[in-house]
XYZ file of C-alpha atoms in Angstrom:
752
model
C 7.083 40.036 -62.523
C 5.008 42.331 -64.714
C 1.890 40.808 -66.264
C 1.094 41.332 -69.968
C -0.777 44.561 -70.522
C -4.335 44.398 -71.916
C -4.284 45.242 -75.623
C -6.091 48.374 -76.748
C -9.331 47.663 -78.544
C -8.841 47.103 -82.265
C -5.025 47.394 -82.131
C -3.268 45.505 -84.920
C -0.684 42.800 -84.432
C 2.720 44.522 -84.363
C 5.399 44.286 -87.010
C 9.131 44.509 -86.364
C 9.359 48.190 -85.651
C 6.071 48.882 -83.951
C 4.561 50.321 -87.129
C 2.309 47.644 -88.571
C 0.256 44.492 -88.174
C 0.537 41.001 -89.553
C 1.115 42.602 -92.909
C 3.867 45.160 -92.263
C 3.411 48.793 -93.193
C 5.010 50.250 -96.287
C 8.765 50.487 -95.942
C 8.983 47.910 -93.131
C 10.903 44.643 -93.699
C 8.730 41.954 -95.207
C 7.964 38.853 -93.171
C 9.097 35.353 -94.077
C 6.985 32.299 -93.313
C 8.793 29.505 -91.434
C 7.789 26.248 -89.741
C 8.557 26.012 -86.022
C 9.388 22.827 -84.053
C 10.180 21.932 -80.456
C 12.439 18.955 -80.958
C 10.385 16.907 -83.417
C 7.022 18.361 -82.368
C 5.513 20.756 -84.911
C 4.347 23.994 -83.278
C 2.936 25.873 -86.264
C 3.729 28.434 -88.917
C 5.542 31.610 -87.830
C 5.901 34.952 -89.555
C 9.509 36.129 -89.123
C 10.476 39.797 -89.521
C 14.154 40.827 -89.751
C 15.163 43.772 -87.568
C 17.149 45.389 -90.387
C 15.805 46.220 -93.814
C 17.103 44.628 -96.973
C 19.920 42.706 -95.334
C 20.650 39.304 -96.821
C 21.279 36.862 -94.050
C 19.151 38.952 -91.703
C 17.290 35.804 -90.611
C 19.504 33.496 -88.567
C 17.582 30.228 -88.906
C 19.173 27.543 -91.118
C 17.047 25.726 -93.709
C 14.266 28.290 -93.181
C 12.907 26.435 -90.168
C 12.928 27.207 -86.462
C 13.866 24.200 -84.345
C 13.853 24.754 -80.561
C 16.234 22.339 -78.845
C 15.512 23.192 -75.194
C 14.269 25.841 -72.789
C 16.653 28.013 -70.837
C 16.917 27.745 -67.024
C 14.139 29.657 -65.259
C 14.956 33.025 -63.746
C 13.708 34.074 -60.324
C 13.652 37.811 -60.816
C 15.214 38.725 -64.159
C 13.205 38.459 -67.399
C 15.205 36.871 -70.235
C 15.353 40.096 -72.244
C 17.118 41.885 -69.350
C 19.688 39.085 -69.131
C 20.294 39.081 -72.879
C 20.597 42.867 -73.017
C 23.286 42.601 -70.300
C 25.399 39.865 -71.914
C 24.618 40.602 -75.586
C 23.408 44.205 -75.930
C 21.110 45.020 -78.845
C 21.460 41.508 -80.244
C 17.812 41.232 -81.360
C 18.037 39.561 -84.770
C 14.362 39.288 -85.699
C 10.785 39.106 -84.443
C 8.401 36.133 -84.675
C 4.635 35.896 -84.393
C 2.172 33.126 -85.015
C 0.779 33.067 -88.520
C -2.261 31.033 -87.546
C -5.110 32.435 -85.477
C -5.850 30.854 -83.142
C -2.375 29.300 -82.744
C -1.834 25.591 -82.237
C -2.139 24.628 -78.533
C 1.487 23.416 -78.404
C 2.768 26.843 -79.526
C 0.436 28.628 -77.121
C 1.688 26.454 -74.202
C 5.339 27.147 -75.106
C 4.640 30.878 -75.181
C 2.912 30.868 -71.768
C 5.644 28.750 -70.131
C 8.357 31.079 -71.403
C 6.448 34.216 -70.479
C 5.312 33.192 -66.986
C 8.441 31.308 -65.863
C 11.007 33.743 -67.263
C 12.425 31.192 -69.699
C 13.487 31.459 -73.310
C 13.152 28.903 -76.116
C 16.680 28.129 -77.358
C 17.654 27.402 -80.959
C 21.276 26.222 -81.250
C 23.096 27.303 -84.401
C 26.759 26.302 -84.336
C 28.518 28.110 -81.454
C 25.598 30.486 -81.065
C 22.350 30.296 -79.147
C 19.235 32.017 -80.478
C 16.926 32.828 -77.584
C 13.246 33.254 -78.408
C 11.914 35.657 -75.767
C 8.141 35.679 -75.190
C 6.953 39.292 -75.371
C 3.691 40.944 -74.308
C 1.734 42.502 -77.143
C -0.679 45.384 -77.515
C -2.819 43.307 -79.886
C -4.913 40.176 -79.549
C -3.427 37.312 -77.579
C -1.116 35.957 -80.214
C 2.243 34.261 -79.397
C 4.984 36.790 -80.173
C 8.754 36.435 -79.684
C 11.921 38.469 -80.021
C 14.928 36.462 -81.206
C 18.251 37.425 -79.529
C 21.662 35.846 -80.132
C 24.306 35.034 -77.499
C 27.415 32.891 -77.217
C 26.645 29.292 -76.386
C 26.508 28.606 -72.630
C 26.816 32.253 -71.576
C 23.109 32.750 -70.862
C 22.837 29.821 -68.423
C 25.767 31.004 -66.283
C 24.577 34.626 -66.360
C 21.051 33.715 -65.168
C 22.458 32.259 -61.967
C 24.840 35.180 -61.317
C 22.265 37.893 -61.934
C 19.642 36.192 -59.793
C 22.173 35.878 -56.943
C 23.337 39.472 -57.425
C 26.815 38.124 -58.115
C 29.627 39.505 -60.307
C 33.057 38.102 -61.177
C 36.418 39.256 -59.802
C 39.762 38.331 -61.386
C 42.972 38.411 -59.326
C 46.575 38.697 -60.383
C 49.026 36.930 -58.054
C 52.618 38.230 -58.035
C 53.069 41.661 -56.437
C 49.283 41.998 -56.222
C 48.485 39.395 -53.548
C 51.867 37.777 -52.898
C 55.629 38.032 -53.312
C 57.448 34.695 -53.638
C 61.156 33.869 -53.744
C 63.413 30.836 -54.040
C 66.995 30.659 -52.756
C 68.281 31.646 -56.185
C 65.982 34.659 -56.540
C 66.916 35.790 -53.009
C 70.622 35.560 -53.887
C 70.157 37.441 -57.153
C 68.333 40.316 -55.508
C 70.872 40.589 -52.684
C 73.687 40.663 -55.243
C 71.893 43.286 -57.319
C 71.416 45.552 -54.312
C 75.028 45.084 -53.268
C 76.159 46.295 -56.687
C 74.001 49.353 -56.347
C 75.458 50.110 -52.934
C 79.007 49.869 -54.329
C 78.411 52.828 -56.640
C 76.080 54.840 -54.392
C 77.458 57.812 -52.457
C 74.234 59.026 -50.847
C 74.203 57.928 -47.174
C 70.419 57.847 -47.027
C 70.092 55.547 -50.019
C 72.934 53.379 -48.749
C 71.145 53.022 -45.418
C 67.913 52.115 -47.206
C 69.599 49.491 -49.384
C 71.376 48.042 -46.367
C 68.074 47.673 -44.534
C 66.497 46.098 -47.618
C 69.352 43.578 -47.916
C 68.930 42.658 -44.251
C 65.268 41.896 -44.834
C 66.150 39.695 -47.788
C 68.854 37.874 -45.800
C 66.523 37.247 -42.857
C 63.914 35.530 -45.045
C 66.601 33.743 -47.069
C 67.962 32.186 -43.870
C 64.481 30.971 -42.930
C 64.065 29.426 -46.372
C 67.477 27.734 -46.155
C 66.565 26.265 -42.767
C 63.289 25.005 -44.234
C 65.132 23.374 -47.144
C 67.726 21.730 -44.903
C 65.652 20.635 -41.901
C 61.941 21.069 -42.727
C 61.779 23.465 -39.776
C 62.301 27.181 -39.151
C 63.262 29.104 -36.035
C 60.868 32.005 -35.601
C 61.419 34.326 -32.606
C 63.297 31.602 -30.793
C 60.664 28.915 -31.411
C 61.227 25.959 -33.702
C 58.282 25.488 -36.048
C 57.893 22.237 -37.962
C 56.153 21.482 -41.235
C 52.560 20.414 -41.633
C 51.667 18.057 -44.461
C 48.911 19.744 -46.437
C 46.984 17.675 -48.934
C 46.638 19.122 -52.396
C 43.380 18.156 -54.050
C 44.037 16.751 -57.534
C 42.984 19.127 -60.265
C 40.622 17.638 -62.840
C 42.722 15.409 -65.044
C 45.317 15.048 -62.274
C 46.589 11.720 -61.072
C 47.302 10.968 -57.427
C 46.991 13.230 -54.420
C 50.011 15.247 -53.265
C 51.127 16.027 -49.701
C 53.186 19.203 -49.483
C 55.335 20.259 -46.520
C 54.146 23.712 -45.449
C 55.018 26.105 -42.623
C 52.645 29.002 -42.001
C 53.938 32.014 -40.044
C 50.867 34.237 -39.558
C 52.727 36.860 -37.512
C 55.016 37.412 -40.486
C 52.268 37.094 -43.123
C 54.519 34.412 -44.587
C 54.280 30.803 -45.762
C 57.005 28.350 -46.763
C 56.051 25.599 -49.186
C 57.605 23.148 -51.634
C 56.117 23.007 -55.120
C 57.525 19.528 -55.751
C 57.676 17.732 -52.389
C 60.403 15.428 -53.739
C 62.734 18.265 -54.778
C 63.880 20.515 -51.944
C 65.195 23.164 -54.326
C 61.601 23.928 -55.354
C 61.004 25.394 -51.892
C 59.489 28.869 -51.947
C 59.184 31.652 -49.366
C 55.856 33.440 -49.862
C 54.808 36.757 -48.339
C 51.046 37.371 -48.289
C 49.786 40.906 -48.700
C 48.290 42.315 -45.492
C 44.476 42.445 -45.262
C 43.990 39.498 -47.644
C 41.833 37.805 -44.995
C 39.534 40.843 -44.842
C 39.082 40.845 -48.605
C 38.576 37.080 -48.729
C 35.963 37.226 -45.954
C 34.008 39.895 -47.807
C 33.827 37.809 -50.979
C 32.066 34.951 -49.164
C 30.425 36.735 -46.237
C 27.379 35.098 -44.621
C 27.791 31.957 -46.695
C 26.811 33.554 -50.003
C 29.063 34.575 -52.810
C 29.122 38.201 -53.817
C 31.692 37.467 -56.515
C 32.753 34.468 -58.562
C 36.538 34.364 -58.253
C 39.053 33.821 -61.053
C 42.853 34.110 -61.321
C 44.822 35.380 -64.313
C 48.607 35.355 -64.000
C 51.737 35.232 -66.108
C 53.251 32.630 -63.798
C 53.855 28.943 -64.449
C 50.772 26.787 -63.827
C 51.941 24.510 -60.991
C 53.288 27.532 -59.156
C 50.042 29.468 -59.689
C 47.930 26.572 -58.430
C 50.010 26.274 -55.257
C 50.057 30.033 -54.594
C 46.286 30.141 -54.884
C 45.933 27.111 -52.628
C 47.941 28.971 -49.975
C 45.648 31.985 -50.342
C 42.425 29.924 -50.300
C 43.285 26.724 -48.376
C 39.661 25.742 -47.704
C 38.607 26.232 -51.307
C 35.858 28.691 -50.348
C 36.578 31.045 -53.231
C 37.361 28.478 -55.922
C 36.406 24.845 -55.349
C 38.980 22.166 -56.254
C 36.693 21.014 -59.066
C 36.783 24.497 -60.631
C 40.517 25.210 -60.318
C 41.489 24.037 -63.782
C 39.007 26.377 -65.470
C 39.240 29.282 -63.023
C 43.049 29.778 -63.100
C 44.407 31.173 -66.364
C 48.158 31.321 -67.030
C 49.316 33.648 -69.794
C 52.781 33.277 -71.246
C 54.634 36.549 -70.832
C 56.218 38.112 -73.887
C 55.965 40.966 -76.357
C 53.371 39.461 -78.682
C 49.744 40.568 -78.515
C 48.683 37.040 -77.587
C 50.668 37.393 -74.354
C 48.232 40.040 -73.107
C 45.765 39.119 -70.423
C 42.137 39.268 -71.528
C 38.782 38.585 -69.935
C 37.658 36.699 -73.041
C 40.464 34.239 -72.321
C 39.662 34.094 -68.610
C 36.010 33.291 -69.412
C 36.763 30.860 -72.222
C 34.290 28.434 -70.611
C 31.557 31.106 -70.991
C 31.235 31.311 -67.231
C 30.749 35.059 -67.253
C 30.537 38.032 -69.597
C 33.440 40.533 -69.364
C 30.922 43.327 -68.660
C 30.140 41.616 -65.357
C 33.766 41.263 -64.204
C 36.334 43.455 -62.458
C 40.076 42.864 -62.190
C 42.500 43.436 -59.285
C 46.045 43.818 -60.645
C 49.146 45.908 -59.973
C 49.665 46.490 -63.703
C 47.286 47.863 -66.293
C 49.323 47.539 -69.475
C 49.366 43.726 -69.354
C 45.625 43.698 -70.044
C 43.953 43.895 -73.418
C 42.847 47.409 -74.323
C 39.185 46.376 -74.329
C 39.419 45.279 -70.680
C 41.533 48.030 -69.141
C 38.560 50.096 -67.989
C 37.530 47.148 -65.820
C 40.870 46.940 -63.951
C 41.303 48.306 -60.443
C 45.038 48.996 -60.242
C 46.649 48.534 -56.826
C 50.172 49.625 -55.852
C 52.678 46.821 -56.316
C 53.318 44.853 -53.128
C 57.017 45.417 -52.323
C 57.573 44.289 -48.713
C 61.385 44.255 -48.928
C 61.853 47.651 -50.537
C 59.115 49.487 -48.643
C 57.867 47.386 -45.708
C 55.894 50.319 -44.309
C 54.202 51.168 -47.619
C 51.132 49.050 -46.813
C 50.598 51.143 -43.700
C 51.062 54.496 -45.447
C 47.322 54.594 -46.031
C 44.882 54.666 -43.165
C 43.098 51.833 -45.018
C 45.247 48.891 -46.257
C 45.497 48.406 -50.008
C 43.389 45.238 -50.095
C 40.746 46.823 -47.872
C 40.544 49.632 -50.426
C 40.125 46.953 -53.100
C 37.353 45.394 -51.015
C 35.594 48.757 -50.766
C 35.984 49.319 -54.498
C 34.502 45.882 -55.212
C 31.593 46.635 -52.888
C 30.910 49.961 -54.629
C 31.165 48.393 -58.080
C 28.704 45.660 -57.178
C 26.308 48.139 -55.606
C 26.444 50.492 -58.585
C 26.062 47.708 -61.139
C 22.936 46.193 -59.601
C 21.415 49.559 -58.751
C 21.580 50.410 -62.471
C 20.351 46.918 -63.354
C 17.322 47.130 -61.038
C 16.338 50.772 -61.307
C 16.949 51.307 -65.014
C 17.291 48.104 -67.023
C 14.672 45.925 -65.298
C 12.144 48.720 -64.998
C 12.365 49.652 -68.677
C 12.402 46.040 -69.909
C 9.114 45.429 -68.089
C 7.644 48.359 -70.057
C 8.589 46.951 -73.479
C 6.115 45.322 -75.883
C 6.550 43.215 -78.970
C 5.763 46.306 -81.010
C 8.750 48.275 -79.693
C 11.906 48.670 -81.744
C 15.593 48.000 -81.154
C 16.283 51.563 -80.103
C 13.775 51.280 -77.271
C 16.052 48.864 -75.416
C 17.606 50.417 -72.275
C 21.333 50.740 -71.565
C 22.831 47.769 -69.729
C 25.364 48.344 -66.924
C 29.058 47.567 -67.306
C 31.449 47.029 -64.386
C 33.809 49.469 -66.065
C 31.255 52.249 -65.512
C 31.947 52.124 -61.773
C 35.760 51.926 -61.796
C 38.190 54.821 -62.064
C 41.210 53.460 -63.898
C 44.563 55.045 -62.961
C 47.897 53.661 -64.090
C 50.806 55.830 -65.206
C 54.104 54.010 -65.409
C 56.822 55.774 -63.463
C 60.024 56.597 -65.311
C 62.860 57.208 -62.836
C 65.223 60.125 -63.234
C 68.888 59.538 -63.901
C 69.765 59.650 -60.229
C 66.726 57.788 -58.872
C 66.759 54.058 -59.530
C 63.531 52.112 -59.116
C 63.224 49.243 -56.666
C 64.326 45.886 -57.980
C 61.557 43.362 -58.702
C 61.005 41.560 -55.418
C 59.569 38.199 -56.417
C 59.436 35.722 -59.262
C 57.062 36.129 -62.179
C 56.354 34.846 -65.649
C 58.999 32.705 -67.297
C 61.323 33.243 -64.331
C 59.116 31.050 -62.133
C 59.399 28.059 -64.422
C 63.169 28.409 -64.705
C 63.659 28.876 -60.967
C 61.527 25.916 -59.965
C 63.088 23.678 -62.597
C 66.528 24.548 -61.255
C 67.714 26.178 -64.499
C 70.532 28.607 -63.881
C 70.582 30.189 -67.277
C 73.717 31.947 -68.355
C 71.894 35.002 -69.601
C 71.495 36.162 -66.000
C 75.225 35.898 -65.407
C 76.032 37.910 -68.533
C 73.419 40.452 -67.530
C 74.951 40.678 -64.066
C 78.404 41.342 -65.505
C 77.028 44.110 -67.702
C 75.200 45.653 -64.774
C 78.351 45.561 -62.678
C 80.096 47.788 -65.207
C 77.210 50.077 -66.097
C 75.236 49.949 -62.797
C 72.023 50.082 -64.815
C 69.116 47.715 -64.483
C 67.113 46.345 -67.402
C 63.631 47.788 -67.858
C 61.008 45.879 -65.938
C 57.312 46.566 -65.994
C 56.958 45.676 -62.326
C 59.706 47.809 -60.868
C 57.499 50.529 -59.475
C 54.140 51.638 -58.212
C 51.967 53.358 -60.719
C 50.545 56.812 -60.085
C 49.295 59.730 -62.096
C 51.470 62.138 -63.940
C 51.334 64.348 -60.891
C 52.992 61.698 -58.762
C 56.374 62.438 -57.226
C 59.230 60.192 -56.229
C 58.958 58.711 -52.771
C 61.995 56.933 -51.414
C 61.099 54.600 -48.566
C 64.399 52.731 -48.767
C 66.568 54.934 -50.886
C 65.027 54.096 -54.263
C 62.491 56.011 -56.286
C 58.849 55.146 -56.245
C 55.781 56.652 -57.862
C 52.717 56.418 -55.659
C 48.994 56.263 -56.240
C 47.576 59.832 -56.203
C 45.183 59.209 -53.321
C 48.185 58.443 -51.104
C 49.040 62.167 -50.986
C 45.643 62.977 -49.499
C 45.655 59.955 -47.189
C 49.171 60.594 -45.877
C 48.350 64.236 -45.196
C 45.224 63.253 -43.284
C 47.182 60.624 -41.351
C 49.802 63.216 -40.385
C 47.030 65.457 -39.138
C 45.572 62.618 -37.094
C 48.932 61.734 -35.539
C 49.641 65.380 -34.763
C 46.130 66.002 -33.463
C 45.892 68.787 -36.056
C 42.924 69.575 -38.264
C 43.376 69.089 -42.013
C 40.838 70.899 -44.202
C 40.326 70.975 -47.973
C 38.463 74.038 -49.274
C 37.422 74.014 -52.915
C 36.028 76.610 -55.332
C 35.103 76.604 -59.013
C 36.341 79.368 -61.291
C 33.688 81.420 -63.054
C 35.545 81.354 -66.379
C 34.864 79.119 -69.347
C 37.584 76.677 -68.261
C 35.527 75.582 -65.220
C 38.660 74.693 -63.274
C 38.578 73.666 -59.625
C 40.815 75.212 -56.992
C 41.505 73.489 -53.665
C 43.334 74.919 -50.643
C 44.802 72.783 -47.844
C 44.613 74.171 -44.300
C 46.724 72.504 -41.620
C 45.745 73.768 -38.160
C 44.110 76.746 -39.916
C 47.347 77.562 -41.785
C 47.269 77.405 -45.601
C 50.055 75.082 -46.740
C 49.074 74.070 -50.271
C 46.963 75.035 -53.294
C 45.993 72.872 -56.277
C 44.176 73.576 -59.549
C 42.654 70.955 -61.840
C 39.891 70.101 -64.271
C 38.180 68.037 -61.570
C 37.899 68.501 -57.831
C 39.803 65.253 -57.197
C 42.669 66.344 -59.448
C 42.914 69.687 -57.674
C 42.758 68.012 -54.257
C 45.581 65.604 -55.082
C 47.752 68.443 -56.398
C 47.045 70.545 -53.306
C 47.866 67.640 -50.977
C 51.129 66.989 -52.822
C 52.205 70.627 -52.555
C 51.227 70.662 -48.897
C 53.468 67.666 -48.240
C 56.321 69.405 -50.066
C 55.878 72.501 -47.897
C 55.827 70.394 -44.743
C 58.884 68.457 -45.900
C 61.476 71.052 -44.899
C 60.073 71.268 -41.406
C 59.854 67.515 -41.032
C 63.251 66.590 -42.486
C 65.188 69.102 -40.426
C 63.834 67.305 -37.390
C 63.960 63.702 -38.542
C 67.562 63.755 -39.828
C 69.354 63.739 -36.447
C 66.931 61.166 -35.062
C 67.752 58.855 -37.944
C 71.467 59.371 -37.536
C 71.790 61.336 -40.798
C 73.604 64.688 -40.699
C 71.013 67.426 -41.023
C 72.911 69.338 -43.683
C 72.718 66.371 -46.062
C 69.158 65.306 -45.485
C 67.503 67.743 -47.875
C 70.059 67.196 -50.592
C 69.880 63.413 -50.469
C 66.098 63.222 -50.507
C 65.673 65.631 -53.393
C 62.052 66.400 -54.070
C 60.690 63.303 -52.384
C 57.854 63.336 -49.904
C 59.546 63.313 -46.519
C 56.580 61.933 -44.627
C 56.939 58.572 -46.327
C 60.710 58.292 -45.922
C 62.313 55.418 -44.047
C 65.786 56.906 -43.602
C 66.993 55.113 -40.524
C 70.549 53.843 -40.539
C 69.548 50.583 -38.930
C 66.585 48.244 -39.073
C 64.942 50.160 -36.229
C 62.068 52.327 -37.417
C 61.989 55.543 -35.380
C 58.704 57.369 -35.843
C 57.975 60.833 -34.478
C 54.778 62.465 -33.346
C 55.564 65.983 -34.464
C 52.997 68.755 -35.025
C 53.397 70.920 -38.077
C 54.156 74.599 -37.888
C 56.562 77.077 -39.374
C 59.960 75.816 -40.519
C 62.033 74.535 -37.570
C 65.068 76.629 -36.810
C 68.400 74.906 -37.402
C 70.583 76.886 -34.957
C 70.729 74.228 -32.238
C 73.415 72.017 -33.741
C 74.904 71.019 -30.382
C 71.583 69.809 -29.044
C 70.876 68.005 -32.304
C 74.246 66.245 -32.177
C 73.587 65.149 -28.592
C 70.085 63.972 -29.535
C 71.482 61.972 -32.429
C 74.049 60.281 -30.157
C 71.468 59.458 -27.503
C 69.113 57.977 -30.083
C 71.930 55.831 -31.454
C 72.512 54.437 -27.961
C 68.782 53.806 -27.536
C 68.715 51.878 -30.805
C 71.617 49.733 -29.654
C 69.578 48.639 -26.635
C 66.399 47.801 -28.562
C 65.633 44.731 -30.611
C 65.400 45.230 -34.333
C 62.035 46.304 -35.736
C 60.918 47.786 -32.399
C 59.341 51.218 -32.673
C 60.731 53.993 -30.472
C 58.220 56.829 -30.608
C 58.453 60.509 -29.666
C 55.002 61.609 -28.595
C 54.168 65.291 -28.338
C 52.337 66.202 -25.153
C 50.021 69.156 -24.497
C 51.659 72.522 -25.087
C 51.064 75.455 -22.822
C 50.022 78.104 -25.292
C 48.761 80.649 -22.775
C 49.753 84.152 -23.896
C 50.706 85.035 -20.349
C 53.433 82.378 -20.215
C 56.342 81.401 -22.409
C 55.437 78.556 -24.797
C 56.725 75.242 -23.487
C 57.163 71.924 -25.316
C 56.513 68.550 -23.721
C 57.660 65.210 -25.176
C 57.724 61.624 -23.995
C 59.563 58.630 -25.442
C 57.632 55.352 -25.760
C 58.649 51.806 -26.596
C 55.779 49.430 -27.452
C 53.391 51.668 -25.494
C 55.660 51.858 -22.409
C 56.788 55.379 -21.398
C 60.573 55.467 -21.031
C 61.188 59.161 -20.418
C 59.703 62.640 -20.413
C 61.169 66.041 -21.190
C 59.996 69.644 -21.356
C 61.488 72.985 -22.290
C 60.981 76.222 -24.140
C 62.899 74.744 -27.092
C 61.523 71.767 -28.969
C 64.922 70.099 -29.432
C 65.836 70.515 -25.763
C 62.545 68.903 -24.719
C 63.237 65.946 -26.986
C 66.828 65.644 -25.765
C 65.753 65.582 -22.109
C 63.116 62.948 -22.885
C 65.651 60.847 -24.799
C 68.285 61.047 -22.035
C 65.763 59.933 -19.419
C 64.658 57.104 -21.726
C 68.254 55.927 -22.105
C 68.680 55.849 -18.311
C 65.472 53.840 -18.025
C 66.676 51.271 -20.575
C 69.998 50.829 -18.782
C 68.475 50.326 -15.344
C 65.030 48.835 -15.934
C 63.952 45.536 -14.440
C 60.428 45.800 -15.862
C 59.788 42.588 -17.857
C 57.304 44.425 -20.099
C 60.184 46.623 -21.289
C 63.022 44.093 -21.160
C 61.335 41.784 -23.662
C 61.874 44.454 -26.323
C 65.577 44.891 -25.519
C 68.610 43.083 -26.833
C 70.139 40.470 -24.492
C 72.965 41.830 -22.362
C 76.303 40.584 -23.648
C 78.862 39.317 -21.165
C 82.456 40.385 -21.805
C 85.274 37.879 -21.565
């Protein structure tokens, strides 16, 4: 804490703008004499100077008297003016100084307590608090105050957060942290996909939709078993329900015991919103890496963020979803749930927008000190959008591998963003705001106040809604949201859905839905993990390219330059194993890098797809046509649920004159898939190449299943090496007695 500075000899008592004494200089606002009280105790006469000249109503005190009701909570490290400048910037309404010299002892004591203990004297006027901040002065030791206004209750909550170096974080639920479905929503989505398949003629998209339907059916069967028997069969094991007690929310009646089954290996939970009604059972998928994000928020027993939820879902559903995410109540205590979870009715009116003012209706935090994690930007009020970190929508049925497309999971990225935001906010608070506030005197003016940090200063907001082309349909919405939740859980089968379904059957078009796709920048291209179209976050291009380089043991380099012209544009080249494969130009280095990475992926696509098509069981001649301009490295184009991933180094375009070998390779891989359990990864791994100039280049491949080597192959032709490795792997699968391999194979069927 900075001590008051010794006044210069003979300096006058300051006026409101630092330009006069007890009698203000010419042109300065005239002072008004007012009596000051603490409760009923008279403190003395004060001279009050408005901050603005000539403004009627410039003095906020009713009845021309100043009546202090209480003192604010003490602050450990933050002077009151720094707190007020953060939550109510430039809200100084007037200045006060004692009219009597020497002042009455009671006024002098109040001044010293406020100054030394970092407190303010609070005058309550309606829904507003006027905080009298004790200020050092360059003059004689006379009690001097600045009067700042703030919303009632906001100062007290902000003192605690700023002293603890704590901000607020607001989570959306559906498709941000979870995806939830009932039996009815499962059936609707399966039916919708089936209609799409009926009119689709692209084999790749058909295969993707078929795989998506299988994933829906698998989880639907688990939910049905839970509804019927209160158990599920997971990997051959019968798992029973656990009764989990739901703490009554404030105002609630009796406690509730819900039947719950947690399947951590699946990142899934089955629960029943109303324990008495089985049809309110819900299958919930949790977004991967939620535990890592949750642990960060409360690491080492101290909160880095105060947690809130803002959703367009029905309230009982939202409360239960959050309970599943935070079962111990470490992020939001049961006593706080009612005020920390905000449910906004979805609709087209402006009042249906999410807003931080609504989230903090209890004055628990100022919007400037809060960040939002949501998969949609346009549902937030315009004034809050710069504080939203937009994540790709969680779509585990449409693109189950999307969460792993990045080297860092989506919620771990969100954790890192939150960490950077918090660090940047308090670095600005400490190094700029606090330092300059300690240098201020009573004589300073309003314009001498320093800038206060805003969470939005440390977030880069990106959200461009993807509009699919005529031939690329977006993924269907995967879970319930908004009004749909209430109707599903109340068992309402409204006829509008049936009419909509009939119309879709004839037109094969889906209604517009805000949550049908990821958001990316305008530079984003369509990626088709399961046959649909999907816009991706720009950074994915860079991340995927780097991940390909890592898998291929190839060096990926980005080289950037700045043009010398007036446009100051950046140019970035991508080198893959020292070969230039992409160039991007943009107004910023990041923009140019993203564009270069995207073009690099397009250039690699032809090489990659010509190889992956026969492995996936798709005729090579159709693979390029069916995938259009999509990014091949993110495709999931297998014709079964098995995900075959290749470890293929990049190079020049693969030659396509080995059709016989490719056909054989495709047949062998089909047989391998028939032996393996679903969802098991069969991997081609590229071994060391002999690149000696004295010898013919030779390719070496091995086939692995769950880390076990099944076969090896080598040859002067890449496809021949893969074929030999695949044939040896097939022989191994047919004859193996190794239990470490057999556990990944389908049971042998007995004929007859």
